[in-house]
Every structure is written in C-alpha cells, then in structure tokens.
Coordinates of C-alpha atoms and ligand atoms in Angstrom, one line a residue:
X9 CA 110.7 93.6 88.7
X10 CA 113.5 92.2 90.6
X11 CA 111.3 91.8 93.5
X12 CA 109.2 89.6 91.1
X13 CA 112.7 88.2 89.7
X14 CA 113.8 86.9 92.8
X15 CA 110.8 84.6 93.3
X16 CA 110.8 83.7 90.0
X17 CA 107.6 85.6 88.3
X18 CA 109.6 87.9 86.4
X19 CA 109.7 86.1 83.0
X20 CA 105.9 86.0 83.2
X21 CA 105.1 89.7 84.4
X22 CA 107.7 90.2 81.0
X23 CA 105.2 88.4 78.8
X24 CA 102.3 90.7 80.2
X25 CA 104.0 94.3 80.6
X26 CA 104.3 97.0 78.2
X27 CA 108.1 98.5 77.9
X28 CA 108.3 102.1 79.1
X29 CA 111.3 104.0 78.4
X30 CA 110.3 106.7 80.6
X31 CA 108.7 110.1 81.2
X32 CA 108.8 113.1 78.8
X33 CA 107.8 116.2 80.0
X34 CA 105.9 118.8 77.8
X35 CA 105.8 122.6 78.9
X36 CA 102.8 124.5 77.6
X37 CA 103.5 127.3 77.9
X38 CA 107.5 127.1 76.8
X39 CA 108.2 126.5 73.0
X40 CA 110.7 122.9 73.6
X41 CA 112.4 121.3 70.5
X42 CA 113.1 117.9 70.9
X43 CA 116.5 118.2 72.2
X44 CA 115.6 120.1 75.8
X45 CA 111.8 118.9 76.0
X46 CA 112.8 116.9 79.6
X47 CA 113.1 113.3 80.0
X48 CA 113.5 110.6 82.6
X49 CA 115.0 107.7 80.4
X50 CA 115.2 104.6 82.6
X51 CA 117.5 103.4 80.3
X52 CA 120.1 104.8 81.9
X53 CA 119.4 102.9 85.3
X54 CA 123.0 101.2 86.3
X55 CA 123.1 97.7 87.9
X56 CA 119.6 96.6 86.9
X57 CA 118.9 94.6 84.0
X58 CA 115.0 96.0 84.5
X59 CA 115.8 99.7 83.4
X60 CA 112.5 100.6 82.1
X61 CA 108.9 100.9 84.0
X62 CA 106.7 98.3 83.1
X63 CA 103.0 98.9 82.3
X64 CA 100.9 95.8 83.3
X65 CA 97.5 95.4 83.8
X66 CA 96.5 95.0 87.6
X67 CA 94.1 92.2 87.0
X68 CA 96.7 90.1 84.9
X69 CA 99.2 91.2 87.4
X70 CA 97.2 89.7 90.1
X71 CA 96.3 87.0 88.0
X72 CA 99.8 86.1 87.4
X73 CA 101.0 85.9 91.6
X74 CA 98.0 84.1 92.3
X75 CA 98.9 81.3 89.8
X76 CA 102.7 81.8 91.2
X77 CA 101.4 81.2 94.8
X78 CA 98.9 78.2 93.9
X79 CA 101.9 76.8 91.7
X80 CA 104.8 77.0 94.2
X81 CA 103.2 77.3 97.9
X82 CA 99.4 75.5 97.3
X83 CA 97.8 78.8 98.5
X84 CA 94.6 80.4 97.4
X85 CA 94.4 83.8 98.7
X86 CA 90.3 84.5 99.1
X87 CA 88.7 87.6 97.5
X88 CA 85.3 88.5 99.1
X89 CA 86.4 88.3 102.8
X90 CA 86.6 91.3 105.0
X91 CA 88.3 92.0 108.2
X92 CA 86.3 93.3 110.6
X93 CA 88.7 93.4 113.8
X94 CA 90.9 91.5 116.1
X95 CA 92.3 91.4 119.8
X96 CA 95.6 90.2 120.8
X97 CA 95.6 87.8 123.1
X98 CA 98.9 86.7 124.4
X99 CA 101.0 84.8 121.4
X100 CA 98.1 85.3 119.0
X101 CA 95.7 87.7 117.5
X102 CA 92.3 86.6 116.8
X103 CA 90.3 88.4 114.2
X104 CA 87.0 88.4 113.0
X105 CA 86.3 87.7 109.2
X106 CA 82.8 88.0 107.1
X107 CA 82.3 86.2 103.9
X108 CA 79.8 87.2 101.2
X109 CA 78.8 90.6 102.7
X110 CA 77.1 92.3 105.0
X111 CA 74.8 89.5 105.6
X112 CA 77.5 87.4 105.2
X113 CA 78.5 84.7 108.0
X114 CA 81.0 85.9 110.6
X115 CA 84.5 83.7 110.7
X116 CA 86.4 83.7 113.8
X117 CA 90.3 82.5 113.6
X118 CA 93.4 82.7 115.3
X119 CA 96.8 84.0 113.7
X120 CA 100.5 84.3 115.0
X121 CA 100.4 87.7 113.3
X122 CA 98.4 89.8 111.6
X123 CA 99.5 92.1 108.7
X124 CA 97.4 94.7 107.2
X125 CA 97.5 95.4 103.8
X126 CA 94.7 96.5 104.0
X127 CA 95.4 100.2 102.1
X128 CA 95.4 103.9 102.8
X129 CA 91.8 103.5 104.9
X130 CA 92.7 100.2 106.7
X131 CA 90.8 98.8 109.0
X132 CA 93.6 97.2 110.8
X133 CA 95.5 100.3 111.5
X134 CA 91.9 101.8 112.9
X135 CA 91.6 99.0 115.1
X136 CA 95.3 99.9 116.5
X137 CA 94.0 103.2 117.2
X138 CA 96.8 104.6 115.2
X139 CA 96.7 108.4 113.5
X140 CA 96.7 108.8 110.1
X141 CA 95.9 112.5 109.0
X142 CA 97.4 114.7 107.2
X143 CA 99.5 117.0 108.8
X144 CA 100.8 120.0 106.5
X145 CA 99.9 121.3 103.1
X146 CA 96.2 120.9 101.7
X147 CA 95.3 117.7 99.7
X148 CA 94.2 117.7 95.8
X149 CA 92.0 115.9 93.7
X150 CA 93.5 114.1 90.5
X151 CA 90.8 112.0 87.8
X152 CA 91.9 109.1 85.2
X153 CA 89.9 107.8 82.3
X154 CA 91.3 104.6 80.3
X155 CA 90.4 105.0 76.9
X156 CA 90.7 104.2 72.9
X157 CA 92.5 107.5 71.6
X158 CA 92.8 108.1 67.6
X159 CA 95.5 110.2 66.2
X160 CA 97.7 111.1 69.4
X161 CA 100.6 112.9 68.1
X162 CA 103.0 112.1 71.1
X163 CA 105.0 108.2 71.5
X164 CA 102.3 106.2 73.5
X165 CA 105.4 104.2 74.9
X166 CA 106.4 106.5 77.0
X167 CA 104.7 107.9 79.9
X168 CA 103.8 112.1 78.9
X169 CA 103.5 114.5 80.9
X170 CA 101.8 117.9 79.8
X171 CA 102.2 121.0 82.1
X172 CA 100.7 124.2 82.1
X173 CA 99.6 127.0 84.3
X174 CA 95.8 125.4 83.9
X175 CA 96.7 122.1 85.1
X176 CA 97.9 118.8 84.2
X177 CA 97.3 116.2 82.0
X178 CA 99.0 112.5 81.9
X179 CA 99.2 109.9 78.5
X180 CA 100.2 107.0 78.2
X181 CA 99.4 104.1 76.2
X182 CA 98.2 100.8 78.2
X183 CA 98.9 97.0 77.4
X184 CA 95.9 95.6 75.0
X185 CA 96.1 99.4 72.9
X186 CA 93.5 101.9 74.9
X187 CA 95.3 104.7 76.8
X188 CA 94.8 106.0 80.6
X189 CA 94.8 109.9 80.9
X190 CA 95.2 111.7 84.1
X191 CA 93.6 115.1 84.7
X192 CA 94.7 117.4 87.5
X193 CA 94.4 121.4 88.7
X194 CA 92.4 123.9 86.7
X195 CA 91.4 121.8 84.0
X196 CA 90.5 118.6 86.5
X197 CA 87.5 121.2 87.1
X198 CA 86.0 120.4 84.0
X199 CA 84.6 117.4 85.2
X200 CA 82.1 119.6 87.3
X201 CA 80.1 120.7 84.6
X202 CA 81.0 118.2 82.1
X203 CA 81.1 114.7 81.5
X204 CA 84.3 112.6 81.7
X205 CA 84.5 112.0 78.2
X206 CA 84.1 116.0 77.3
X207 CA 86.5 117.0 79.8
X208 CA 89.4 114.5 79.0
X209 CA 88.6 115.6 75.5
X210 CA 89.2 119.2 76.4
X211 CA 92.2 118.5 78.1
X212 CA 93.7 116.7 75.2
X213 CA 93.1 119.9 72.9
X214 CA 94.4 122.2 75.6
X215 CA 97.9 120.5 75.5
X216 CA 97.6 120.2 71.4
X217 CA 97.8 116.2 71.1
X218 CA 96.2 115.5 68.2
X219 CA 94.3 112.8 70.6
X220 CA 90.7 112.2 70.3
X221 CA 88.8 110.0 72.7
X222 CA 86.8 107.4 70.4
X223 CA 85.4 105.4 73.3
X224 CA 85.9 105.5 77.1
X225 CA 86.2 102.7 79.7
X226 CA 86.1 103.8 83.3
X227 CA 86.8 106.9 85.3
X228 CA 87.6 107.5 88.9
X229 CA 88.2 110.9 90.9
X230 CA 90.4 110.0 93.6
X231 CA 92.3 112.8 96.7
X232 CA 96.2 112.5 96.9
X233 CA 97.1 113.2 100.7
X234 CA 100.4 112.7 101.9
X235 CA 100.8 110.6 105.1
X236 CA 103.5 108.6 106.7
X237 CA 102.6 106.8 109.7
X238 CA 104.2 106.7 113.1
X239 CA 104.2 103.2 113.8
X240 CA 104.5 100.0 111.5
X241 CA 103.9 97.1 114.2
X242 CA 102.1 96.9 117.6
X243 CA 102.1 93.6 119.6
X244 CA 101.8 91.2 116.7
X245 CA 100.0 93.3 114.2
X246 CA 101.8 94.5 111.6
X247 CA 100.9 97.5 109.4
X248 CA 102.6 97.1 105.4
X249 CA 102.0 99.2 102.1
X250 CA 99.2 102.2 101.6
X251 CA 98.2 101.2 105.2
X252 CA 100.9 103.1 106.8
X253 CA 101.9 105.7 103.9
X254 CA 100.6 107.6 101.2
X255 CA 101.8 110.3 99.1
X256 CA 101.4 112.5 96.1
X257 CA 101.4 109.8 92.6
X258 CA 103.8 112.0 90.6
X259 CA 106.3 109.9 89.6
X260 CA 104.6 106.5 90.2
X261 CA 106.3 105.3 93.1
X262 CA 103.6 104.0 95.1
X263 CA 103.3 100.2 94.5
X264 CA 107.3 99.7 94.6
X265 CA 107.4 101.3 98.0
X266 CA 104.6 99.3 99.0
X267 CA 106.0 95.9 97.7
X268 CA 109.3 96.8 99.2
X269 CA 107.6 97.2 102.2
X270 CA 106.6 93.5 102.2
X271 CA 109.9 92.6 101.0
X272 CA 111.5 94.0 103.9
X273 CA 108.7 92.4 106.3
X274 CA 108.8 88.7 104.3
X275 CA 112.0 87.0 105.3
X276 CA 112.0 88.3 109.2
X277 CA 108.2 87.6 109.8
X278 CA 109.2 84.2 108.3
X279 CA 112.2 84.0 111.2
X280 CA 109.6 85.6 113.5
X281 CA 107.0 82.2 112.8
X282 CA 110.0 79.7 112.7
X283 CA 111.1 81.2 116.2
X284 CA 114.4 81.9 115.2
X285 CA 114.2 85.3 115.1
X286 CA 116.3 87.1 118.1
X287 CA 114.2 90.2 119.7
X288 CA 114.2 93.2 118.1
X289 CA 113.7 91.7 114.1
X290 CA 110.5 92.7 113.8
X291 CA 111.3 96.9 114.7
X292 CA 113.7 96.2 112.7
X293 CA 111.4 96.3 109.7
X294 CA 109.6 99.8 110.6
X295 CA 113.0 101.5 111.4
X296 CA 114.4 100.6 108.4
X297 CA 110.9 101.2 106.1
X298 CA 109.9 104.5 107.9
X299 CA 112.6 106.5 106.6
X300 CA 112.1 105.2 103.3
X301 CA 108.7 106.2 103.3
X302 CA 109.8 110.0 104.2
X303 CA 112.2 109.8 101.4
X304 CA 109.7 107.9 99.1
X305 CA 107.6 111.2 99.8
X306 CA 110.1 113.9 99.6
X307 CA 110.6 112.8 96.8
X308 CA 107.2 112.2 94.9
X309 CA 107.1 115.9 96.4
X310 CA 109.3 117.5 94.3
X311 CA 108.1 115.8 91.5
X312 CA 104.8 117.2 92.7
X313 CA 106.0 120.7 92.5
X314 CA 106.8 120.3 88.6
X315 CA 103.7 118.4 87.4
X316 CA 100.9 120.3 89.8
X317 CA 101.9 123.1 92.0
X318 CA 100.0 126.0 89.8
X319 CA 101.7 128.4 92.5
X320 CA 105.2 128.4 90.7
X321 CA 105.6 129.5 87.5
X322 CA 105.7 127.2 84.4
X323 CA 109.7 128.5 83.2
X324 CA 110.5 128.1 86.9
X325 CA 109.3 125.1 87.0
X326 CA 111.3 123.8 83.8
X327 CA 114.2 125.2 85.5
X328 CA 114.0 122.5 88.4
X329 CA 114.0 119.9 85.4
X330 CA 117.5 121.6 84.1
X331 CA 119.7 120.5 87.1
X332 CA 122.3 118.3 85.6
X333 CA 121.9 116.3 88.9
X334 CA 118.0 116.1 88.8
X335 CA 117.8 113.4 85.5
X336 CA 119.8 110.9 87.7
X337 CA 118.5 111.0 91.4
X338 CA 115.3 111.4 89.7
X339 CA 115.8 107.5 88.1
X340 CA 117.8 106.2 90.9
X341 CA 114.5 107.4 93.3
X342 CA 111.9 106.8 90.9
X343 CA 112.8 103.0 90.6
X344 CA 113.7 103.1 94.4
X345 CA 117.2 101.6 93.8
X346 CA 119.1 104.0 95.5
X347 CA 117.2 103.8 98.6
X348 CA 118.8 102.2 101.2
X349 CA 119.3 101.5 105.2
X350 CA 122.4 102.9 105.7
X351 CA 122.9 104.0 109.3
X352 CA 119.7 101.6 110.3
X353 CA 121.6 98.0 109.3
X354 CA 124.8 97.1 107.9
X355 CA 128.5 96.6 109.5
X356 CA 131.0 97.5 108.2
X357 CA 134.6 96.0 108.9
X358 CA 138.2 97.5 108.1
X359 CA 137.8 97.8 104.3
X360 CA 139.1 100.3 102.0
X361 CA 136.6 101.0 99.5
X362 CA 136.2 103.8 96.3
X363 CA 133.5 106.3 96.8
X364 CA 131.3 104.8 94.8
X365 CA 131.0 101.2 95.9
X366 CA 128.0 99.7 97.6
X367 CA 127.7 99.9 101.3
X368 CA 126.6 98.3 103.8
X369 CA 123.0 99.1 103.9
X370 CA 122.6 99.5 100.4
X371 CA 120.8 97.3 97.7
X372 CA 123.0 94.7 96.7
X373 CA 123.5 95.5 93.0
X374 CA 123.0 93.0 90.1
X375 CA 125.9 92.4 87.2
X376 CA 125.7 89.8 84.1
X377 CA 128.6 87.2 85.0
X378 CA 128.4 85.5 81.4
X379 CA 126.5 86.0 78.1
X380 CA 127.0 83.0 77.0
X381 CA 124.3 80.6 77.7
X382 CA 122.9 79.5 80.0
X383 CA 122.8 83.3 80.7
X384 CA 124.1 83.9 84.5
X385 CA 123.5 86.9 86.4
X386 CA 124.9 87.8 89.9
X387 CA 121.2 88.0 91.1
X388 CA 120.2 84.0 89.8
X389 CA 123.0 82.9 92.5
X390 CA 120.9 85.1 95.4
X391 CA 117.2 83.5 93.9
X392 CA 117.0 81.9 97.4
X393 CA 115.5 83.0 101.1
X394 CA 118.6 82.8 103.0
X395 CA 121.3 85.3 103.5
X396 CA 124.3 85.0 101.0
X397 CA 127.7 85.5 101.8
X398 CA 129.9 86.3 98.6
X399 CA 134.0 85.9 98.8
X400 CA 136.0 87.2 95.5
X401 CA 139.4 85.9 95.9
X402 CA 142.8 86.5 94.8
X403 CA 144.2 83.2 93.6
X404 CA 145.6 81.6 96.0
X405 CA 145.8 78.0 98.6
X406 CA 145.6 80.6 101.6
X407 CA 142.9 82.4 100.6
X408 CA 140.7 79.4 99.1
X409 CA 141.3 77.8 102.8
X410 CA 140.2 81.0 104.4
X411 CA 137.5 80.7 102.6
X412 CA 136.2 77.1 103.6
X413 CA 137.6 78.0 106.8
X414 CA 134.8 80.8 106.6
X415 CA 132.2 79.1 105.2
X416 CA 132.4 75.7 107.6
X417 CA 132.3 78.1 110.7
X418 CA 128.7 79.5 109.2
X419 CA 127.1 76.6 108.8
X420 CA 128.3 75.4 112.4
X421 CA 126.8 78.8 113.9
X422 CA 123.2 78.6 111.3
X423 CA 123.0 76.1 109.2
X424 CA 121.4 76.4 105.7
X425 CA 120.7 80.4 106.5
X426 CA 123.9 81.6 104.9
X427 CA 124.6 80.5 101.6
X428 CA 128.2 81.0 100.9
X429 CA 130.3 81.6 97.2
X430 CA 133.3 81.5 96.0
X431 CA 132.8 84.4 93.5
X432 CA 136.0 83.0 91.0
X433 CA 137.1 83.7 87.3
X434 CA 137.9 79.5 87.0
X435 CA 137.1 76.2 88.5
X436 CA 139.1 75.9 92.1
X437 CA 140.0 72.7 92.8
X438 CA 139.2 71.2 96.4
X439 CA 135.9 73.5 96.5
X440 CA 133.0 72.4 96.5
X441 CA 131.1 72.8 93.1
X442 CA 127.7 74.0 94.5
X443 CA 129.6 77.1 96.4
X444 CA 131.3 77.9 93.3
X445 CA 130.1 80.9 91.2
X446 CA 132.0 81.7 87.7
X447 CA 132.3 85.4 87.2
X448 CA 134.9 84.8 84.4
X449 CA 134.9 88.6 83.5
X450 CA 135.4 89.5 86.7
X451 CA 132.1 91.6 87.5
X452 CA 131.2 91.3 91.0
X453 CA 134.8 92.8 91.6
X454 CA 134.1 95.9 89.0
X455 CA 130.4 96.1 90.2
X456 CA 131.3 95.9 93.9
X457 CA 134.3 98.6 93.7
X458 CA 137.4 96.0 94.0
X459 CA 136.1 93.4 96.3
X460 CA 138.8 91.3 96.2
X461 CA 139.5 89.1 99.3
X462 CA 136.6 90.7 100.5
X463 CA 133.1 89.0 102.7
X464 CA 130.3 90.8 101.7
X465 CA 127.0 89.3 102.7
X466 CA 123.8 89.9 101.0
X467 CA 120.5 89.6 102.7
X468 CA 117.3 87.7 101.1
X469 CA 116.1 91.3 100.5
X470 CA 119.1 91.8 98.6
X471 CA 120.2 94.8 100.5
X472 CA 123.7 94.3 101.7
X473 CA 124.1 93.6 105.5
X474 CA 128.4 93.7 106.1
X475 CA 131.2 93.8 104.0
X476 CA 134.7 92.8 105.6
X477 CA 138.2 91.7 105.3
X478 CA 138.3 88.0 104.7
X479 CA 139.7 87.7 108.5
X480 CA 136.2 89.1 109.9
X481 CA 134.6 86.6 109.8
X482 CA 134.0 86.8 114.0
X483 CA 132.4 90.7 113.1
X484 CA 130.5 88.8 110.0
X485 CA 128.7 86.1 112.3
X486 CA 128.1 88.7 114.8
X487 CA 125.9 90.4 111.9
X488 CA 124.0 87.1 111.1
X489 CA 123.9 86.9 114.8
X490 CA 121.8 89.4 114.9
X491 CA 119.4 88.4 113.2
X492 CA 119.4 85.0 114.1
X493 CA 121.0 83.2 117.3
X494 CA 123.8 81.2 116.4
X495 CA 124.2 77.4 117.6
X496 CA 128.3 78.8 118.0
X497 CA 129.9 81.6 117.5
X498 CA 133.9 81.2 116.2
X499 CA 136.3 79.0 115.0
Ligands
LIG47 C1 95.2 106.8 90.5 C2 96.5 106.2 91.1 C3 97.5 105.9 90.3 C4 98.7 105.3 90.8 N1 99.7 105.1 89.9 C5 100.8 104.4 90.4 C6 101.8 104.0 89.5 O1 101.8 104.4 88.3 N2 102.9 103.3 90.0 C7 102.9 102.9 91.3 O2 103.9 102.3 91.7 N3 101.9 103.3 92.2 C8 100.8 104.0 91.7 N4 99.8 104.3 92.6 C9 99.9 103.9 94.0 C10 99.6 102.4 94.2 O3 98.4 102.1 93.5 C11 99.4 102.1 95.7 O4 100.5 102.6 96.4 C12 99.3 100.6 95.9 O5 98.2 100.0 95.2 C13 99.1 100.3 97.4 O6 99.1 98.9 97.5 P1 98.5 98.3 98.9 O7 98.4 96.8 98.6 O8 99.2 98.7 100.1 O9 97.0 98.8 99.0 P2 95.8 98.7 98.0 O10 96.2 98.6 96.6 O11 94.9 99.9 98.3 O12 95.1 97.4 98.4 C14 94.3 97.3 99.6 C15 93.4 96.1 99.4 O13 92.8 95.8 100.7 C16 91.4 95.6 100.5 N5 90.7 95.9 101.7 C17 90.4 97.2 102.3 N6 89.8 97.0 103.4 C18 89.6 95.7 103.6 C19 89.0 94.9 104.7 N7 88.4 95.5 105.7 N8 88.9 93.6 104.5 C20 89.5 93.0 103.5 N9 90.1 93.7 102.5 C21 90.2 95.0 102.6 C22 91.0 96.5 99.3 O14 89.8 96.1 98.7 C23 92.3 96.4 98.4 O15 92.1 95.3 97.6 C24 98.7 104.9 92.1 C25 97.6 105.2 93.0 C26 96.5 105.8 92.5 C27 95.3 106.1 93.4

C-alpha cells in the first residue's frame, strides 16, 4: 500500500480492498478460548498508516494500475504478447515477440533493457541459462476454491487459519462476498477421489466451521517450491519478482516481495536509461534484493512449519506461536517493513542515535505531521522520484544558514535529484516556502529517534540512504555521489 501510495494509487486500491485485521490461528486438536487462540493483528504495525492486509481482487487490481499508467504516463501495457527470446547485442537487447498465438505474427524490437517479470517459469531467465531448482527439502501441493459459503461460524474479515495433524485449511472472505479456501496436507488428498466441491466441503467439517459451500467458482492445484535465484541481472537483462524467487505462501508475502523488487529496480533503471547512473547501480539492485529474498523465505518458512509441517506435533507447534517475540517480527516480516539493506547501502556519519531509531539502510518510516486538514503525512512530502534530504533544526540563524548552505551545494552537485526540507515546528523566515515542511508536533524528531540538527536523506524507495551531523554534508554528497555523478562536489 505505500508502494501504491507513493505513486499515488493508494486512495483507489482503498476503494476496491477488503480490510483484514489479520490472521487467527485455530488448533484442532488443542481446546483455545478466545483469549490464547493466536493472532497476527496488523493493527499493531508502528509507523505505517496501512496496518492491515488488504484483500483486492487481482483483476480490479490490475484494472486499477493500468488506468494509473494510461492516466499519468500514456502507456498501454499489451496482454496477448509473448516473449519468445532475445540476444544482447552491444547497448541493446533485441527480443522476439508473438501476438495472437502460436500462429500469431512474430515481432522483432530492440530495448535498452529487458526485465523479466515474467514469473516463477520465466522464459527470460531460461534464455539466461540461469538455474532455478530447488535445492533442499521436498516441495508440496496446496489447492484453493473461491466460493459462496452459508453459515461460517468464524469472522470472514480476518484471514483463518485451521491446523491439525490431517492438514490445513485457509478462510477468508473475498471483496464482492464469496470466500477462497485453501486446502493442504492429508486432507488436500481428498481431491484425488473427490470433486473439489466435496473435498473443500469435507475440510470445512473437519475443522468444525459451520461453513457450507452453496456454489463454487474456480479451483486450482498449484506446487509450493522454495527457490532464490543466484543472479538478478546479466548484461542488460534484468530478472524481477517470481522470476528469480519463490517460496512457501504461508504468510502471504509473495506479491510484496515481488513489488518491492520492482521498487528497488524502478528509480536506478530510470538513472540507468537517463545515463546518469555511475557503474555499479544496477548490482546494486540484486545485492540489496537477494538477501531480502533469503529472509523473505526464512521467514515464510517458519510460518510453514506452523501451518503445514505434519512432522511436528500440533501442541509443539502452538508452542512456536507462544514466543512473546514471535507476534511482532511475525508483523514487522509479514508486511516486509522491517526489512532492510543495512550493511548493503547506507552511510552513516558521527551521529549519536537511541537503539531504536531508523538506520541507514532501513525503510524510511512514515509519521502524521498534522490532523488538521489538509491532512499531512511525512510520506506526502517524499510522493516524488528523487532522493529527499530532511534537516530538523534547532531554532536558530546558524543552523537555518547551514541549512541553505546545505541545500545550495546539492543542487550545484545534482540538480532537481535531491529534494531538500526544512522539517520545522513554524514558518522560518528567509526560507524558501517550497522546502519548508511543518511538523508542528514535532514528529519526524520522535519518529526518527531525536533527529535534531540532523541530514538524513531518504531515497525514492523510501529506504534511508545516510544520516549525519548537519556539518556532513561532504560524506552526504559522497552518498548521492554514488549513485549519481555529481556536476561538483563541495562548498
Ligand atoms: C495460490 C497462491 C496464493 C498466493 N497468495 C498470496 C498472498 O496472499 N499474498 C501475496 O503477497 N502473495 C501471494 N502469492 C504469491 C504471488 O501471487 C506471487 O508472488 C506474485 O504474483 C508474483 O508476481 P510476478 O509478477 O513476479 O509473477 P506472476 O504473477 O506469475 O506474473 C507473471 C506474468 O508473466 C506472464 N508470462 C509468463 N511467461 C510469459 C511469456 N513468455 N511472455 C509474456 N508473458 C509471460 C504470465 O502470464 C503472468 O501474467 C500467492 C501465490 C499463489 C500461487
């Protein structure tokens, strides 16, 4: 949602998503009240004003971004066009398209880059010769129906998880009123000698819902592997999403990672096609995503272990739930907000900062500035596809000159790139109005652990790339440096 937020879709994908508080976990086998039956309540998210999972339907979803693209960019992405293959050839790739099928005509046309998103059996990634198998632990098989339930006993808002010994069974209700069900283990094996129908309905009595299916949409058998590729880029073809990682759907993790993964990739391939980019930006992108992808999958792993693995006990595996540390990470990891590139990017200077403040590295985190209206949120000031360079000062003339001091020697070295913001509780005479941003309750300091006098620049992925003393700015334009050559460096 913030990904959607910062290019402005977020309002819409509102209007079209079902609010989720969570999951809730129910134990067959173990008799729960209400109070210890386990939860994962998003609610509790900090520093995100999305703190709940939204349920929207892919076909309005991808109704909604097309409309955004046509609206804002004139583009009119194609369905009904494969990729066959492509060579690189010097400063280009050309590939081979075919429209309207195998009998279809062939298209042949020439791209800077290529980036396949193409999914978990992509073409693209073949043509790289790149492996993609799976190398430890044998792969499962996991069905869904959606369908139109009568007299579910459970809250349809959130997502419900039943466990047992037999197997598992996911329900949720969907956007529009009909419900999708998940069916996995033992009981998935009803669907050999059954229809779907029969064997969701058997699953439903197994775990005592109440639920019975009155009429049934679609269903799909599908195999969960768990993969993470070695390489994201060769040459100029770029590998992004399911095409380079897959892992185990517990949890429902899979499309953030993958959007994050274009995220990441967006603003430097931009840099990349401008030719602004200094060598190195686009590794940059797989060094920083790769270990995210391991972590993405550790972590739908141990979610894994609870929901499927029939090996371990059912009270054992309630146990892993009853970690006072589990309900957290397990939100934080889930909604992939504390992931972060610490010790891949980020600098940072000769600051003092509490344990708990953002790094370097880490996702920049959102605060509300002021209720009032027009509502303002930290993240509205960072809707752009530069680099922002916040500056919360203690009042005074020295400081305020530092600061244009700061902010005149950016836009010498690269131009519109780096925004820069006077993050202030009042007006500041002399400054001008456009780099002002009112936090009048002082959040950015609170949210940011006592950033006062501080630089603390925020990439257009809104992860944080350096925080310093307000005299670094030399360290601070060797950061955007980095990315970018400067037209000159210092004062
Ligand atoms: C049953 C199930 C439930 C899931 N639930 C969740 C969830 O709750 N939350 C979550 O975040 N994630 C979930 N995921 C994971 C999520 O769906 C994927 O991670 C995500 O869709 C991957 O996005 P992608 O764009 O990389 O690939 P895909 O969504 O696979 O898209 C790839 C696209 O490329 C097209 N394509 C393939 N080959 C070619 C070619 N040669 N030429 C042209 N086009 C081609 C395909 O038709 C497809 O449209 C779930 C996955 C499954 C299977």
């Amino acid at each position: 949602m913030e990904m959607f937020d910062h290019i402005g879709l977020a309002p819409r994908i509102d209007e079209l998503r079902e609010r989720c508080p969570g999951n809730r976990f129910h134990f067959r086998e173990l008799t729960l009240d209400e109070q210890r039956t386990p939860t994962l309540d998003f609610g509790r998210l900090p520093g995100t004003q999305y703190n709940y999972y939204g349920k929207v339907n892919q076909n309005d979803l991808d109704r909604a971004l097309r409309a955004s693209l046509a609206a804002n960019h004139a583009l009119y992405p194609e369905y009904g066009v494969e990729y066959l293959d492509s060579v690189q050839d010097g400063d280009a790739v050309r590939v081979r398209l075919r429209h309207g099928g195998e009998e279809g005509t062939v298209e042949e046309v020439t791209v800077p880059w290529l980036v396949g998103t193409d999914g978990s059996r992509s073409s693209v990634r073949a043509g790289l010769g790149l492996a993609f198998e799976q190398r430890e632990g044998a792969s499962m098989s996991m069905s869904m129906v959606d369908a139109r339930l009568e007299g579910f006993r459970g809250d349809r808002n959130w997502v419900n998880y039943y466990v047992s010994e037999k197997g598992f069974m996911l329900v949720t209700g969907l956007p529009g009123g009909k419900f999708r069900l998940y069916l996995a283990g033992e009981l998935e094996k009803l669907l050999q000698d059954a229809p779907p129908q029969k064997a969701f309905q058997q699953g439903l009595d197994f775990f005592d819902t109440g639920a019975r299916i009155a009429e049934m949409d679609w269903s799909s058998t599908w195999e969960i592997r768990k993969i993470v590729g070695e390489t994201y880029s060769k040459g100029r073809v770029i590998l992004c999403g399911d095409a380079t990682h897959v892992h185990s759907p517990a949890g429902g993790q899979g499309m953030n990672a993958c959007m994050q993964d274009a995220f990441n990739l967006g603003w430097k391939l931009a840099l990349l096609i401008q030719r602004r980019a200094q060598p190195g930006v686009l590794e940059s992108y797989g060094a920083e995503r790769r270990p995210i992808a391991q972590q993405v999958t550790a972590g739908a792993d141990r979610m894994h272990q609870i929901l499927f693995n029939a090996s371990i006990p059912v009270a054992e595996r309630f146990k892993l739930t009853q970690d006072p540390a589990w309900h957290d990470e397990a939100i934080l990891r889930i909604s992939a907000l504390s992931h972060n590139y610490r010790g891949v990017d980020g600098t940072l200077g000769s600051v003092e900062l509490p344990a708990s403040a953002p790094l370097p590295g880490d996702r920049a985190p959102d605060c509300v500035l002021s209720e009032q209206p027009p509502r303002m949120r930290l993240y509205d000031a960072l809707r752009h596809p530069g680099f922002t360079l916040l500056v919360v000062p203690e009042s005074s003339e020295q400081v305020y000159a530092a600061y244009a001091e700061c902010a005149s020697q950016l836009r010498r070295a690269f131009g519109h790139l780096v925004r820069t913001l006077l993050v202030t509780p009042v007006r500041v005479p002399g400054i001008d109005p456009d780099e002002l941003l009112l936090d009048p309750l002082q959040q950015v300091q609170a949210t940011y652990g006592g950033a006062a006098n501080q630089l603390i620049l925020v990439r257009p992925d809104l992860y944080i790339g350096f925080r310093g003393t307000l005299g670094e700015t030399l360290g601070l334009q060797a950061y955007v440096g980095k990315w970018v050559p400067a037209a000159r460096l210092g004062p």
